[in-house]
XYZ file of C-alpha atoms in Angstrom:
753
model
C 40.917 -57.356 23.287
C 42.743 -57.564 26.108
C 46.092 -56.061 26.382
C 48.710 -59.280 26.456
C 51.830 -57.842 25.220
C 54.594 -58.196 28.623
C 57.541 -55.470 28.545
C 60.806 -55.732 26.639
C 62.950 -57.045 28.820
C 65.095 -53.535 29.729
C 66.073 -53.548 32.958
C 65.510 -49.744 33.618
C 62.159 -50.494 33.557
C 62.145 -52.276 36.859
C 63.117 -51.228 40.346
C 65.831 -53.007 41.378
C 66.940 -54.743 44.592
C 67.549 -51.417 46.334
C 63.848 -50.463 45.346
C 61.810 -53.723 46.085
C 63.833 -53.074 49.569
C 62.053 -50.197 49.386
C 58.600 -51.147 48.887
C 59.026 -53.286 51.432
C 59.932 -51.060 54.192
C 56.909 -49.254 53.230
C 54.792 -51.542 52.924
C 55.910 -52.224 57.264
C 54.638 -49.182 58.181
C 51.404 -49.766 57.095
C 50.929 -49.240 60.897
C 52.391 -45.624 60.914
C 50.501 -44.314 58.177
C 47.646 -45.214 59.462
C 48.281 -43.692 63.102
C 49.710 -40.108 61.006
C 46.478 -40.388 58.905
C 48.659 -40.114 55.501
C 49.857 -42.361 52.777
C 52.316 -42.906 50.222
C 51.489 -41.420 46.899
C 54.674 -42.013 43.666
C 56.170 -39.008 43.089
C 59.193 -38.294 40.001
C 62.313 -39.748 42.074
C 60.612 -41.320 45.184
C 56.903 -40.383 46.347
C 55.620 -37.214 49.076
C 52.241 -37.239 51.591
C 49.046 -35.824 51.799
C 46.995 -36.069 54.990
C 43.855 -37.404 55.016
C 41.038 -35.152 54.225
C 38.539 -35.772 57.214
C 36.351 -32.809 55.682
C 34.484 -34.925 53.987
C 33.769 -36.966 56.831
C 32.844 -33.901 59.846
C 30.557 -33.487 57.198
C 28.503 -36.741 58.099
C 27.706 -35.683 62.036
C 28.558 -37.578 65.366
C 26.869 -38.972 67.634
C 27.055 -35.409 69.596
C 25.396 -34.471 67.234
C 21.300 -35.886 67.843
C 21.355 -33.201 70.511
C 21.794 -30.285 68.692
C 19.155 -31.060 66.824
C 16.434 -27.909 66.399
C 12.952 -28.231 69.383
C 10.010 -28.998 66.513
C 13.033 -32.407 65.377
C 12.779 -33.242 69.526
C 10.903 -35.504 71.154
C 9.150 -34.450 74.489
C 9.408 -37.749 76.463
C 6.956 -35.498 79.517
C 4.515 -35.263 76.990
C 4.623 -38.618 74.948
C 4.376 -40.267 79.226
C 1.455 -38.683 78.834
C 0.575 -40.117 75.708
C 1.139 -43.820 77.174
C -3.121 -44.766 77.319
C -3.524 -43.695 73.953
C -0.125 -44.403 72.505
C -0.862 -48.447 74.061
C -4.457 -48.046 72.579
C -3.216 -47.367 69.108
C -0.283 -50.007 69.350
C -2.596 -52.267 66.632
C -3.343 -49.787 64.264
C -0.138 -48.147 64.201
C 1.925 -51.130 63.631
C -0.643 -52.462 60.676
C 0.829 -47.991 59.147
C 3.854 -49.042 59.554
C 2.864 -52.595 57.368
C 1.530 -50.613 54.690
C 4.233 -48.481 55.185
C 6.517 -50.994 54.605
C 4.878 -52.345 51.302
C 4.889 -49.690 49.758
C 9.042 -49.091 50.281
C 9.020 -52.837 49.044
C 7.121 -51.743 46.126
C 10.071 -49.313 45.032
C 7.388 -46.890 45.992
C 9.890 -44.968 48.405
C 9.096 -41.557 47.995
C 5.148 -41.942 49.753
C 6.066 -44.970 52.551
C 8.228 -42.545 54.134
C 5.524 -39.899 53.583
C 3.433 -41.558 55.335
C 5.617 -42.395 58.292
C 7.005 -39.026 58.767
C 2.428 -38.503 59.168
C 3.369 -39.749 62.693
C 6.960 -38.952 63.533
C 7.004 -38.569 67.113
C 4.366 -39.071 68.072
C 4.263 -42.878 66.944
C 6.742 -45.896 68.990
C 6.954 -47.324 64.999
C 6.398 -44.605 62.590
C 9.177 -43.127 64.793
C 11.263 -46.705 64.712
C 10.390 -47.477 61.173
C 11.047 -43.565 59.821
C 14.403 -44.483 61.402
C 15.520 -48.069 60.197
C 14.690 -46.751 56.556
C 16.530 -43.809 57.027
C 19.367 -45.864 57.921
C 18.809 -48.123 54.948
C 19.662 -45.490 52.977
C 22.093 -44.347 54.039
C 23.701 -46.803 54.131
C 22.743 -47.774 50.681
C 24.154 -44.598 49.406
C 26.823 -42.908 51.864
C 25.856 -39.638 50.826
C 26.368 -37.480 54.629
C 22.429 -36.012 54.696
C 21.885 -39.843 54.504
C 24.192 -39.993 57.234
C 22.802 -37.418 59.234
C 19.599 -37.622 59.210
C 19.729 -41.117 60.086
C 21.254 -40.423 63.142
C 18.900 -38.320 64.246
C 16.083 -40.508 63.699
C 17.492 -43.356 65.251
C 18.323 -40.357 68.435
C 14.263 -39.837 68.754
C 13.613 -43.584 68.129
C 16.768 -43.549 70.704
C 14.208 -41.556 73.160
C 10.808 -42.194 72.592
C 11.385 -46.198 72.791
C 13.113 -44.485 76.439
C 10.576 -42.640 77.085
C 7.849 -45.494 77.266
C 10.457 -48.286 78.738
C 9.274 -48.946 82.300
C 10.834 -46.296 85.138
C 13.203 -46.843 87.749
C 13.535 -44.913 90.991
C 17.621 -42.767 91.010
C 18.461 -45.589 92.994
C 18.151 -47.945 90.848
C 19.185 -47.141 87.885
C 22.422 -45.693 88.151
C 22.799 -49.553 89.882
C 22.234 -51.224 86.693
C 24.517 -48.883 84.622
C 26.932 -49.989 87.113
C 25.719 -53.644 87.019
C 25.302 -53.669 83.031
C 29.176 -51.801 82.460
C 30.644 -54.488 84.431
C 29.526 -57.852 83.809
C 28.026 -56.916 80.513
C 24.021 -57.943 82.172
C 20.763 -55.885 81.926
C 17.813 -56.824 83.915
C 15.002 -56.623 80.992
C 12.726 -58.474 82.381
C 8.716 -58.909 80.600
C 7.289 -60.132 83.372
C 4.910 -57.280 84.802
C 5.344 -55.141 81.812
C 2.580 -53.295 79.433
C 2.316 -53.800 75.770
C 3.272 -51.266 74.853
C 5.911 -51.202 77.120
C 7.928 -55.252 76.033
C 7.729 -53.320 72.098
C 10.055 -50.027 73.976
C 12.767 -52.592 75.028
C 12.929 -54.700 71.097
C 12.611 -51.120 69.551
C 15.129 -49.935 72.842
C 17.101 -53.196 71.627
C 16.902 -52.583 67.759
C 17.623 -48.683 68.037
C 20.600 -48.498 69.663
C 22.054 -51.288 67.840
C 21.907 -49.964 64.619
C 22.739 -45.734 66.231
C 25.743 -48.140 67.225
C 26.493 -49.973 63.609
C 25.889 -46.388 62.411
C 28.499 -44.544 64.015
C 30.732 -46.914 63.511
C 30.891 -46.482 60.023
C 31.213 -42.869 60.593
C 33.131 -41.996 62.931
C 36.407 -43.575 64.002
C 37.870 -42.414 67.278
C 38.928 -45.184 69.602
C 36.644 -43.677 72.602
C 33.835 -44.413 70.343
C 34.939 -47.234 69.022
C 34.503 -48.532 73.498
C 32.238 -45.838 73.755
C 29.651 -48.052 70.791
C 31.037 -51.468 70.961
C 29.066 -51.706 74.277
C 25.588 -49.602 73.273
C 25.666 -52.860 71.419
C 26.287 -55.281 73.803
C 23.532 -53.820 75.625
C 21.540 -54.169 73.127
C 22.574 -58.046 72.148
C 22.012 -57.813 76.290
C 18.033 -56.954 76.621
C 17.411 -59.021 73.414
C 19.148 -62.320 74.799
C 17.216 -61.468 78.563
C 14.133 -61.076 76.461
C 14.607 -64.870 75.404
C 14.978 -66.018 77.851
C 12.163 -64.635 79.417
C 10.313 -66.190 75.857
C 11.807 -69.479 77.175
C 10.327 -68.481 80.539
C 6.535 -68.457 79.585
C 6.715 -71.484 77.240
C 7.806 -73.724 79.915
C 5.353 -72.577 82.159
C 2.175 -73.011 79.933
C 2.704 -72.945 76.407
C 2.266 -71.495 73.747
C -0.530 -70.179 74.970
C 1.848 -68.012 77.617
C 3.160 -66.397 75.515
C -0.924 -64.468 74.460
C -1.239 -64.488 79.101
C 1.726 -62.507 78.998
C 0.945 -59.909 76.732
C 3.856 -61.904 74.052
C 2.324 -61.030 70.179
C 3.416 -61.832 66.523
C 5.419 -58.229 65.925
C 7.290 -59.165 69.274
C 8.104 -62.049 68.984
C 9.191 -61.840 65.718
C 11.550 -59.068 66.595
C 13.301 -61.051 69.318
C 13.975 -63.737 67.239
C 14.759 -61.463 63.626
C 17.827 -60.005 66.668
C 18.539 -62.777 68.569
C 19.731 -64.773 64.557
C 20.926 -61.724 63.265
C 23.572 -61.220 66.334
C 23.973 -65.324 66.326
C 24.886 -65.535 62.908
C 26.906 -62.634 62.101
C 29.033 -63.388 64.725
C 28.760 -67.810 63.368
C 30.575 -66.576 60.703
C 34.246 -64.580 62.463
C 36.861 -65.932 62.803
C 37.208 -68.915 65.645
C 38.981 -66.970 68.425
C 37.531 -63.972 67.409
C 34.104 -65.602 68.612
C 35.811 -66.988 71.851
C 36.650 -63.600 73.108
C 33.272 -62.054 71.927
C 31.833 -65.193 74.218
C 34.439 -63.944 76.871
C 32.792 -60.507 77.236
C 28.621 -61.710 76.944
C 28.132 -62.449 72.862
C 27.685 -66.426 71.879
C 27.314 -67.022 67.935
C 25.763 -70.083 67.401
C 24.902 -70.510 63.157
C 22.330 -72.912 62.838
C 20.509 -71.777 65.899
C 20.430 -68.629 64.075
C 18.785 -69.860 61.136
C 16.348 -71.594 62.426
C 14.801 -68.329 64.736
C 15.234 -66.167 61.451
C 13.751 -69.552 59.781
C 10.764 -68.965 62.135
C 10.927 -65.638 62.781
C 9.931 -65.040 58.623
C 7.327 -68.390 58.382
C 9.233 -70.403 57.062
C 9.348 -72.852 59.447
C 11.794 -75.557 60.637
C 11.765 -79.626 60.439
C 13.183 -81.972 62.743
C 16.571 -82.034 61.059
C 16.038 -78.267 62.060
C 16.375 -79.740 65.696
C 18.520 -82.222 65.589
C 20.858 -79.466 63.987
C 20.151 -77.360 66.551
C 20.939 -80.563 69.052
C 24.364 -82.260 67.561
C 25.682 -80.071 65.111
C 26.495 -77.039 66.638
C 30.455 -76.197 66.722
C 29.878 -73.931 69.999
C 26.515 -74.527 71.966
C 25.037 -71.186 73.447
C 23.532 -71.267 76.613
C 20.120 -71.000 74.882
C 20.758 -73.796 72.746
C 21.264 -75.966 74.791
C 18.465 -75.967 76.503
C 15.669 -78.266 75.103
C 12.214 -75.720 76.342
C 14.298 -73.294 73.517
C 14.429 -76.110 71.030
C 10.731 -77.195 71.958
C 9.427 -73.044 71.138
C 11.048 -72.380 68.572
C 9.051 -76.090 67.112
C 6.035 -74.981 68.727
C 6.352 -71.105 67.512
C 7.066 -72.273 63.848
C 3.747 -75.073 64.564
C 1.248 -72.218 65.251
C 1.914 -70.828 61.740
C 1.166 -66.819 63.218
C 3.828 -64.065 61.593
C 4.100 -60.693 61.204
C 4.845 -59.051 58.747
C 5.608 -55.989 60.031
C 9.819 -57.892 59.778
C 9.369 -60.577 57.648
C 10.573 -58.463 54.934
C 14.445 -58.572 57.235
C 14.244 -61.604 57.379
C 13.917 -63.043 54.703
C 16.884 -60.061 53.101
C 19.478 -61.626 55.619
C 18.613 -65.065 55.039
C 18.708 -64.580 51.014
C 22.037 -62.602 52.140
C 23.039 -66.454 53.773
C 21.360 -68.386 50.971
C 22.963 -66.350 47.955
C 25.700 -64.216 48.601
C 27.959 -65.927 51.469
C 27.083 -68.749 49.194
C 30.077 -68.588 46.967
C 32.187 -65.737 48.715
C 32.552 -68.889 52.217
C 32.386 -72.253 52.362
C 29.393 -72.385 54.031
C 28.272 -75.843 54.515
C 24.506 -75.053 55.751
C 23.736 -73.936 52.081
C 20.319 -73.946 51.206
C 19.519 -73.039 47.564
C 15.560 -73.696 47.755
C 14.458 -71.901 50.718
C 16.658 -68.713 49.081
C 14.146 -69.507 46.083
C 10.788 -69.988 48.006
C 11.976 -66.706 49.787
C 12.350 -65.017 45.949
C 9.505 -66.174 44.058
C 7.125 -65.746 46.924
C 8.395 -61.660 47.512
C 8.556 -60.845 43.428
C 5.147 -62.372 43.294
C 3.951 -59.902 45.463
C 6.584 -57.417 45.290
C 6.819 -58.356 41.674
C 8.530 -54.154 40.648
C 10.330 -54.300 44.562
C 13.803 -52.854 44.178
C 15.206 -54.910 47.071
C 14.098 -58.143 45.829
C 14.269 -57.246 42.150
C 18.545 -56.502 43.260
C 19.075 -60.268 44.791
C 16.725 -61.952 41.541
C 20.762 -60.360 39.827
C 21.935 -62.256 42.711
C 21.119 -65.651 42.053
C 21.440 -65.090 38.518
C 25.563 -64.391 38.992
C 25.904 -67.136 41.197
C 24.437 -68.956 39.314
C 26.975 -67.907 36.299
C 24.740 -66.586 34.580
C 25.999 -62.809 34.015
C 24.236 -61.280 31.258
C 19.965 -62.490 32.990
C 22.168 -61.030 36.031
C 22.945 -58.137 34.518
C 18.928 -57.175 33.504
C 17.735 -57.696 36.373
C 20.343 -54.816 37.638
C 19.480 -52.986 35.107
C 15.655 -53.015 36.426
C 16.680 -52.288 39.437
C 18.350 -48.889 38.415
C 15.352 -48.251 36.678
C 13.193 -49.148 40.089
C 15.138 -45.890 41.561
C 14.973 -42.452 39.583
C 13.545 -40.720 41.721
C 16.428 -41.768 44.404
C 19.467 -42.806 41.984
C 21.629 -43.486 45.003
C 20.219 -46.451 45.930
C 20.836 -48.049 42.482
C 24.993 -47.807 43.342
C 24.737 -51.753 44.708
C 22.730 -52.185 41.750
C 25.991 -50.731 39.773
C 28.623 -52.367 41.786
C 27.443 -56.269 40.410
C 27.029 -54.582 37.184
C 30.528 -54.071 36.921
C 31.243 -57.842 38.280
C 28.745 -59.238 35.515
C 30.813 -57.241 32.753
C 33.929 -58.273 34.582
C 32.807 -61.727 34.440
C 32.231 -61.230 31.235
C 36.152 -59.534 29.633
C 34.036 -56.614 29.387
C 36.373 -53.645 29.787
C 34.754 -51.386 28.480
C 31.486 -51.752 30.660
C 33.601 -52.394 33.637
C 34.959 -48.739 33.548
C 31.861 -46.947 32.534
C 30.388 -48.938 35.652
C 33.165 -47.701 38.164
C 33.284 -43.996 36.734
C 29.518 -44.026 37.275
C 29.767 -45.200 41.343
C 33.198 -42.982 41.296
C 31.164 -39.900 40.093
C 28.423 -40.861 42.368
C 28.545 -42.638 45.328
C 30.487 -42.669 48.289
C 31.470 -46.031 49.540
C 34.967 -46.573 48.211
C 36.062 -43.743 45.655
C 39.874 -45.502 46.199
C 38.187 -48.697 44.601
C 36.680 -47.913 42.193
C 39.757 -45.605 41.328
C 41.275 -47.997 40.746
C 39.884 -50.614 39.095
C 38.692 -47.736 35.980
C 42.427 -47.750 35.638
C 43.180 -51.462 35.332
C 40.594 -51.563 32.299
C 41.781 -49.162 30.656
C 45.261 -51.222 31.503
C 43.175 -54.531 30.257
C 41.977 -52.484 26.782
C 45.389 -51.261 26.022
C 44.623 -47.721 27.017
C 47.729 -45.310 27.386
C 49.972 -45.625 29.626
C 49.543 -42.188 30.825
C 45.432 -41.989 31.398
C 46.259 -45.400 33.441
C 48.858 -43.770 35.316
C 46.478 -40.557 35.394
C 43.867 -42.879 37.714
C 46.769 -44.784 39.097
C 48.115 -41.774 40.844
C 44.874 -40.610 42.705
C 44.225 -43.578 44.337
C 44.952 -43.348 47.790
C 44.069 -40.257 48.492
C 40.612 -41.184 48.074
C 41.440 -44.177 51.203
C 39.186 -44.033 53.819
C 38.847 -45.744 57.095
C 35.551 -46.988 58.986
C 35.958 -48.270 62.926
C 39.105 -46.261 62.722
C 40.765 -48.683 60.322
C 42.083 -48.096 56.723
C 39.643 -50.576 55.065
C 41.536 -53.863 53.492
C 41.149 -54.431 49.980
C 41.401 -50.542 50.096
C 45.204 -50.211 51.665
C 45.421 -54.049 48.589
C 44.996 -51.105 45.188
C 47.210 -47.948 46.964
C 50.085 -50.951 47.454
C 49.480 -52.077 43.946
C 49.723 -48.657 42.644
C 52.868 -47.304 44.627
C 54.387 -50.489 43.344
C 52.914 -49.799 39.884
C 55.117 -46.395 40.254
C 58.074 -48.655 41.573
C 58.324 -50.012 38.732
C 58.292 -48.204 36.200
C 53.955 -47.922 35.254
C 53.885 -52.359 34.639
C 51.541 -54.567 36.416
C 51.229 -58.293 34.847
C 47.259 -58.716 35.233
C 46.215 -56.326 37.409
C 42.241 -56.991 36.560
C 42.719 -60.387 36.098
C 43.812 -59.982 40.308
C 42.085 -57.749 41.656
C 39.053 -58.996 40.787
C 39.668 -62.896 42.799
C 38.840 -60.550 45.771
C 36.139 -59.989 44.151
C 35.057 -63.608 43.448
C 34.445 -62.647 39.652
C 35.763 -66.510 38.658
C 32.841 -68.060 40.168
C 31.000 -66.263 38.902
C 32.464 -66.243 34.778
C 30.846 -68.470 31.929
C 32.379 -72.065 31.019
C 33.352 -70.109 27.675
C 34.944 -66.478 29.763
C 37.072 -69.179 32.169
C 38.942 -70.975 29.059
C 40.005 -67.294 27.520
C 41.815 -66.233 30.782
C 43.343 -69.072 31.572
C 44.560 -68.827 27.083
C 45.608 -65.393 28.326
C 47.098 -66.881 31.613
C 49.585 -69.020 29.341
C 50.456 -66.400 26.927
C 51.498 -64.609 30.312
C 53.468 -67.811 31.119
C 55.821 -68.310 28.286
C 55.765 -65.131 28.510
C 58.224 -65.162 30.938
C 60.057 -67.558 30.503
C 60.899 -66.205 27.635
C 62.592 -63.130 29.490
C 63.929 -65.992 32.137
C 65.736 -68.317 29.028
C 68.553 -65.205 28.991
C 69.590 -65.371 32.260
C 69.961 -70.032 32.224
C 73.553 -68.967 32.504
C 73.101 -68.169 36.337
C 69.972 -69.447 37.856
C 70.078 -67.017 41.196
C 69.464 -63.743 38.397
C 65.948 -62.979 37.469
C 65.455 -60.886 34.337
C 64.347 -58.104 37.077
C 63.475 -58.389 41.281
C 59.874 -58.762 41.178
C 60.318 -61.220 38.369
C 58.676 -64.420 40.704
C 55.985 -62.058 42.636
C 54.388 -62.149 38.253
C 55.411 -65.786 37.241
C 53.602 -66.942 40.739
C 50.608 -64.617 40.309
C 49.802 -65.564 37.055
C 50.084 -69.402 38.578
C 47.719 -68.719 41.473
C 45.085 -67.139 38.495
C 45.198 -69.646 36.363
C 44.911 -72.433 39.230
C 41.337 -70.914 40.743
C 40.387 -70.495 37.140
C 40.979 -73.784 36.327
C 39.681 -75.158 39.475
C 36.399 -72.922 39.113
C 36.236 -74.830 35.724
C 36.218 -78.193 36.871
C 33.319 -77.921 39.371
C 31.326 -74.392 39.038
C 29.259 -73.173 41.889
C 26.224 -74.242 40.746
C 27.987 -77.567 40.452
C 29.830 -77.686 44.046
C 28.854 -75.138 46.844
C 25.486 -74.402 45.362
C 24.333 -78.228 45.912
C 23.182 -79.516 49.266
C 26.249 -80.736 51.459
C 25.003 -84.636 51.587
C 24.993 -84.070 47.509
C 28.633 -82.686 48.104
C 29.330 -85.545 50.298
C 28.343 -87.369 47.292
C 30.650 -86.138 44.381
C 33.608 -85.902 47.156
C 33.540 -89.516 47.572
C 32.930 -90.154 44.012
C 36.470 -87.842 43.253
C 38.479 -89.791 46.086
C 37.016 -93.851 44.832
C 36.476 -94.148 41.822
C 33.923 -97.161 42.296
C 32.217 -95.472 45.038
C 27.929 -95.253 43.821
C 27.222 -91.608 42.979
C 24.109 -91.478 42.278
C 22.725 -87.481 42.865
C 20.996 -86.630 39.763
C 22.661 -82.629 39.748
C 25.734 -84.232 39.029
C 24.862 -86.365 36.150
C 26.656 -85.008 34.048
C 29.750 -84.682 35.202
C 32.592 -86.212 33.593
C 34.221 -86.951 36.603
C 37.530 -88.143 35.638
C 37.963 -85.045 33.970
C 36.645 -82.621 36.746
C 39.475 -84.338 38.792
C 42.670 -84.388 35.874
C 41.128 -80.234 35.472
C 41.519 -80.630 39.478
C 45.411 -81.723 39.621
C 45.300 -79.127 37.662
C 44.959 -76.507 39.316
C 46.727 -77.922 42.229
C 49.694 -78.268 40.444
C 49.493 -74.114 39.761
C 48.205 -73.576 43.190
C 51.743 -75.821 44.539
C 54.312 -73.564 42.074
C 53.201 -70.334 43.821
C 53.602 -72.567 47.564
C 56.927 -73.632 46.352
C 58.710 -70.255 44.645
C 57.367 -68.832 47.278
C 60.746 -68.097 49.159
C 61.925 -65.935 45.990
C 58.211 -63.437 45.197
C 59.714 -59.530 47.090
C 56.249 -57.563 47.346
C 53.455 -60.146 46.725
C 53.195 -62.293 50.538
C 49.687 -62.266 50.201
C 49.311 -64.793 47.478
C 51.794 -67.578 49.511
C 48.580 -68.081 52.399
C 46.011 -67.515 49.824
C 47.608 -70.369 47.567
C 47.681 -72.519 50.774
C 43.523 -71.487 51.045
C 42.487 -72.124 47.524
C 44.726 -75.581 47.760
C 42.795 -76.791 50.705
C 40.067 -76.319 48.990
C 40.466 -78.574 45.944
C 42.064 -81.455 48.364
C 38.521 -80.243 50.434
C 36.733 -80.704 46.310
C 39.526 -84.666 45.527
C 37.945 -86.018 49.031
C 41.554 -85.330 50.814
C 39.701 -84.165 53.978
C 43.603 -84.110 56.302
C 45.483 -82.387 53.383
C 42.814 -79.581 53.177
C 43.303 -79.482 56.961
C 46.672 -79.343 56.784
C 46.741 -75.982 54.272
C 43.704 -73.732 56.149
C 46.242 -74.177 59.534
C 49.351 -72.698 57.266
C 47.201 -70.613 55.463
C 46.065 -69.295 58.976
C 49.290 -69.810 60.473
C 50.512 -67.133 58.776
C 53.931 -69.082 58.092
C 54.837 -72.449 55.503
C 55.941 -75.451 56.984
C 56.758 -77.741 54.557
C 59.619 -81.146 54.212
C 62.091 -79.475 55.141
C 62.684 -80.784 58.629
C 62.096 -77.120 61.005
C 62.357 -74.424 58.586
C 59.438 -72.424 58.840
C 59.282 -69.409 56.296
C 57.030 -66.634 58.121
C 55.680 -65.099 55.728
C 58.971 -61.998 54.455
C 59.201 -61.100 57.340
C 55.173 -59.980 57.657
C 53.108 -61.295 61.038
C 49.539 -60.793 59.003
C 48.977 -60.520 54.711
C 47.151 -58.390 52.521
C 43.986 -58.969 52.918
C 44.683 -61.197 56.304
C 40.834 -60.629 57.208
C 39.063 -61.830 55.192
C 41.361 -64.131 54.674
C 40.522 -65.449 58.395
C 36.861 -65.776 57.755
C 37.754 -67.863 54.394
C 39.306 -70.512 56.087
C 36.884 -69.943 59.237
C 33.749 -71.652 57.640
C 35.901 -73.144 55.641
C 37.224 -75.304 58.119
C 34.320 -75.871 59.330
C 32.490 -77.206 56.392
C 35.316 -79.994 56.847
C 34.582 -80.941 60.561
C 30.925 -81.167 58.494
C 31.725 -83.590 55.778
C 33.303 -85.508 58.390
C 30.337 -86.431 59.866
C 28.313 -86.830 57.024
C 30.779 -88.854 55.001
C 31.711 -91.306 58.437
C 27.651 -92.624 58.340
């Protein structure tokens, strides 16, 4: 049973105003703390400092470690060049062997897959590269130092062998090309005149450099590495973009037959489309300001173009709607997408039906991430749950014991607010990964999320306890969730305090920056200490950022709302004794707690009114019909998916949610510490206005949340967020706002038709 007891009204239990100011000062020092590699830990009369432990990070190795490998693990470039003719003749058979290794991997026979790839490692282009991709996937899932080091070494081998097989340049030509690419961000990678093996080497060179740069950014924290890997990512992108342009040119000259004429096989075409799709889709999710900066240095991110590239590469085709979206809907259109030749080329590739099996599963995985994982976390206008279901059905029919696709099957159940079924899928994944247990950590994370959606605090504590013991990804968050799960269970204060005191020492850095959610939980630990071992509903607060409310059943949402009401009543009873002085509160952070309860209730209410299965998972045109019906009671809504909705009740519940969030916004100037609630309350209220069809109000809320200030109907007064330019979890907020604003624009176009 959840602990709902409100701490008794003893002034000594709460921080005084001086202490609250001290906390604010500490929060403002976060940048200084990051630069010095120190964090604050509460201890008795104040706080002590500790140094971030770099010993573990150094064990991952670095980019330079790839140069200190044993001689037997190094590529002999001269020997490889002497075998070019043999490698060219064996290219097709090598690809087939690697496809067999991929099948083993997808059937959860990971060790057998590795063994097959190692049989020709350093001797075959595709065996070497496939092994590097496999080890990189493992390293990202486990974050174990030996796995990360093995991945970096394997990627270096992939880069070396692809470099040896690329078209050789003269010394002067290589210098000129290097300088030109550094200054302009462009690289000459024309496919004209290259042998088939050289074309594949170009593709693999770009892929391997990209994967290595991304992995180095995770483990290396200095600014030099950040700049260096950024340049590597840009160079990889430009190689891929130029390959795509060559494909357009060949198609323009000779149609689809031009590919065969120029030696472009299905595997190469699929690889180019996959990488262009991955780049474009990832960049399209970023805030507009970030995207504009990236476009200045040569990147482009068009979501529709990216999705269609992935669909075509994965063998899922494209229809007239896809073509229309390419031509008319793009918010920011790259020069590639503007090309009608490009549209025709993608259409002809889709019609040809020639799909390589080598990278198909990667295309499918990326599409599943977008349509299944991100669909409830972000407001996306082009979710296609039917396509996601087709992908899963096809892959699970072919690979019934695939730990990869069973994970996504569980995620689909989780997204549809069926956490019990999702847990069963995740537990099956765990059983399939018994030989390589670290690969199951993603499943343990999701099991913990589903247990939270069921308000099963014992299960949450157990799942995140396993992760804390076995996983190296974010021990700070694991420990914090364990602590607040004990708090929710009503465990002793000493147990909770002991775990919270450990949290700050587990903070890590990624790409030289602290992880936002880790910074958030450390601040919560600081607040707990300053408030003399007291936090209100911390587990519901942290799980807001992990999107647990979207996965809760209607029954559990009502249970949570009842708890929020009891908590607010308890706070109100404390406030009643201070009615004679409206400027004096029971304790300085009193309105932090009041607003927190109201905020959480507002979020729970709108998820209760319109769960994902009846809104965000539906086709955007059905969403538009629903919005029209909620806006106008006389509007016709004939969508079968919405036939069970009581529109009046939905609207009434959404308006109640607006009231709760408006309370937070109107009392934001009384918040002392939790300033993040103001912009997030604006964002959440904007989402509700969007559902109610009040799109202008939604846009206004999104704009003020994005700009970081509150501008209400009191003249020209602008209240900046407690002097803070950026609230906690601000990056997450900006990404959410960017995608929600894009959805409003698309909804307006549909509703005008």
